[in-house]
Amino acid sequence: MKYKGIIFDLDGVICSTDEYHYLAWQALASRLDIPFDRERNNLLRGVSRMESLEIILEKAERAYTQDEKLAFAQEKNERYRELLKQMSEKDLTDEVRNTLHALKAKGLQLAIGSSSKNTPFILERIGLDKFFMGVSDGNCITHSKPHPEVFLKAADMLKLKPEECLVVEDAHAGVEAAAAGGFDCAAMGDARDDQRAQWHLKRFSDLLGII
Ligand code: B16
Ligand code: MG
């Protein structure tokens, strides 16, 4: 088997929290009268909270102070966490759950590589808080994707080299991060056709055909 480990992005790969990010940013942008739509939202995938805010504010008609920006980020995160609180194990699809268990049964070592500081909370909501051997997230990195740090830390947690791991991503920034770190990547969702990825998944369960 070519890969010994798999590192999964969280939002948009394991669960649909990418939709909640969109709704929470959309509410903020609308309050501030800043144009924002799903196409611009795709630019925020895999990017840290403050960098996401800077991308949204590019369309603003006035400049904001750092204190205002911090308050906006907090406002968005509070709205986002209200949406997360409604999540339960039902928000993990059977397809994702069954595929994860099948990969583990094949002896693969599984980790999370997410830019989100809310990762522990989300994993707990969907009942996967004890499932992964390593969780590398926004709380343990200093550089957000497309920097490879989050995936390099995940590989370290699995005690594997980058070339032994496959990264699964839905963000162009994440595919770029995987390539920069020397990882193969399976791209899905918004990033599915990214030519820097070695694999292009129509569905999450297509992973079983690669491994
Ligand atoms: P938070 P991922 C990323 O998660 C999201 O794609 C991105 O939209 C978000 O801004 C980032 O996490 C930070 O999230 O505000 O919860 O810390 O796709 O890398 O799992
Ligand atoms: Mg993602």
Tab-separated table of N, CA and C and ligand atoms in Angstrom, residues 9-15 17-18 21 44-47 113-115 145 168-171 174, ligand 2:
chain	number	residue	atom	x	y	z
A	9	ASP	N	-8.674	17.241	5.990
A	9	ASP	CA	-9.204	18.556	6.295
A	9	ASP	C	-10.559	18.330	6.989
A	10	LEU	N	-11.033	19.326	7.730
A	10	LEU	CA	-12.300	19.120	8.456
A	10	LEU	C	-13.492	19.771	7.743
A	11	ASP	N	-13.515	21.118	7.716
A	11	ASP	CA	-14.644	21.846	7.130
A	11	ASP	C	-14.741	21.563	5.632
A	12	GLY	N	-15.835	20.966	5.201
A	12	GLY	CA	-16.014	20.703	3.768
A	12	GLY	C	-15.512	19.340	3.331
A	13	VAL	N	-14.857	18.601	4.239
A	13	VAL	CA	-14.386	17.243	3.903
A	13	VAL	C	-15.065	16.225	4.821
A	14	ILE	N	-14.847	16.369	6.131
A	14	ILE	CA	-15.474	15.444	7.090
A	14	ILE	C	-16.925	15.852	7.355
A	15	CYS	N	-17.167	17.158	7.422
A	15	CYS	CA	-18.531	17.623	7.682
A	15	CYS	C	-18.776	18.941	6.961
A	17	THR	N	-19.486	21.952	7.783
A	17	THR	CA	-19.383	23.199	8.548
A	17	THR	C	-18.973	24.363	7.645
A	18	ASP	N	-18.498	24.060	6.426
A	18	ASP	CA	-18.181	25.140	5.479
A	18	ASP	C	-19.436	25.980	5.217
A	21	HIS	N	-19.762	28.381	8.112
A	21	HIS	CA	-18.815	29.501	7.950
A	21	HIS	C	-19.417	30.531	7.004
A	44	LEU	N	-12.279	31.771	1.043
A	44	LEU	CA	-11.997	31.686	2.486
A	44	LEU	C	-11.718	30.257	2.938
A	45	ARG	N	-11.953	29.295	2.045
A	45	ARG	CA	-11.777	27.887	2.437
A	45	ARG	C	-10.329	27.618	2.837
A	46	GLY	N	-10.157	27.060	4.022
A	46	GLY	CA	-8.820	26.685	4.489
A	46	GLY	C	-7.995	27.841	5.035
A	47	VAL	N	-8.537	29.063	4.915
A	47	VAL	CA	-7.800	30.270	5.321
A	47	VAL	C	-8.207	30.644	6.750
A	113	GLY	N	-6.143	17.619	9.776
A	113	GLY	CA	-5.285	18.775	9.500
A	113	GLY	C	-6.168	19.943	9.096
A	114	SER	N	-6.607	20.711	10.079
A	114	SER	CA	-7.587	21.787	9.821
A	114	SER	C	-7.075	23.129	10.317
A	115	SER	N	-7.402	24.192	9.604
A	115	SER	CA	-7.032	25.545	10.049
A	115	SER	C	-7.920	26.052	11.174
A	145	LYS	N	-2.969	27.513	6.106
A	145	LYS	CA	-2.847	27.049	4.718
A	145	LYS	C	-2.882	28.294	3.808
A	168	VAL	N	-6.436	14.904	2.308
A	168	VAL	CA	-7.745	15.039	1.645
A	168	VAL	C	-8.252	16.460	1.881
A	169	GLU	N	-8.533	17.192	0.818
A	169	GLU	CA	-8.832	18.629	0.904
A	169	GLU	C	-9.961	19.070	-0.013
A	170	ASP	N	-10.688	20.127	0.416
A	170	ASP	CA	-11.706	20.732	-0.449
A	170	ASP	C	-11.336	22.168	-0.817
A	171	ALA	N	-10.151	22.634	-0.381
A	171	ALA	CA	-9.764	24.031	-0.609
A	171	ALA	C	-8.515	24.113	-1.479
A	174	GLY	N	-5.574	24.463	0.591
A	174	GLY	CA	-5.163	23.204	1.219
A	174	GLY	C	-4.398	22.309	0.257
B	2	MG	MG	-11.947	22.692	4.167
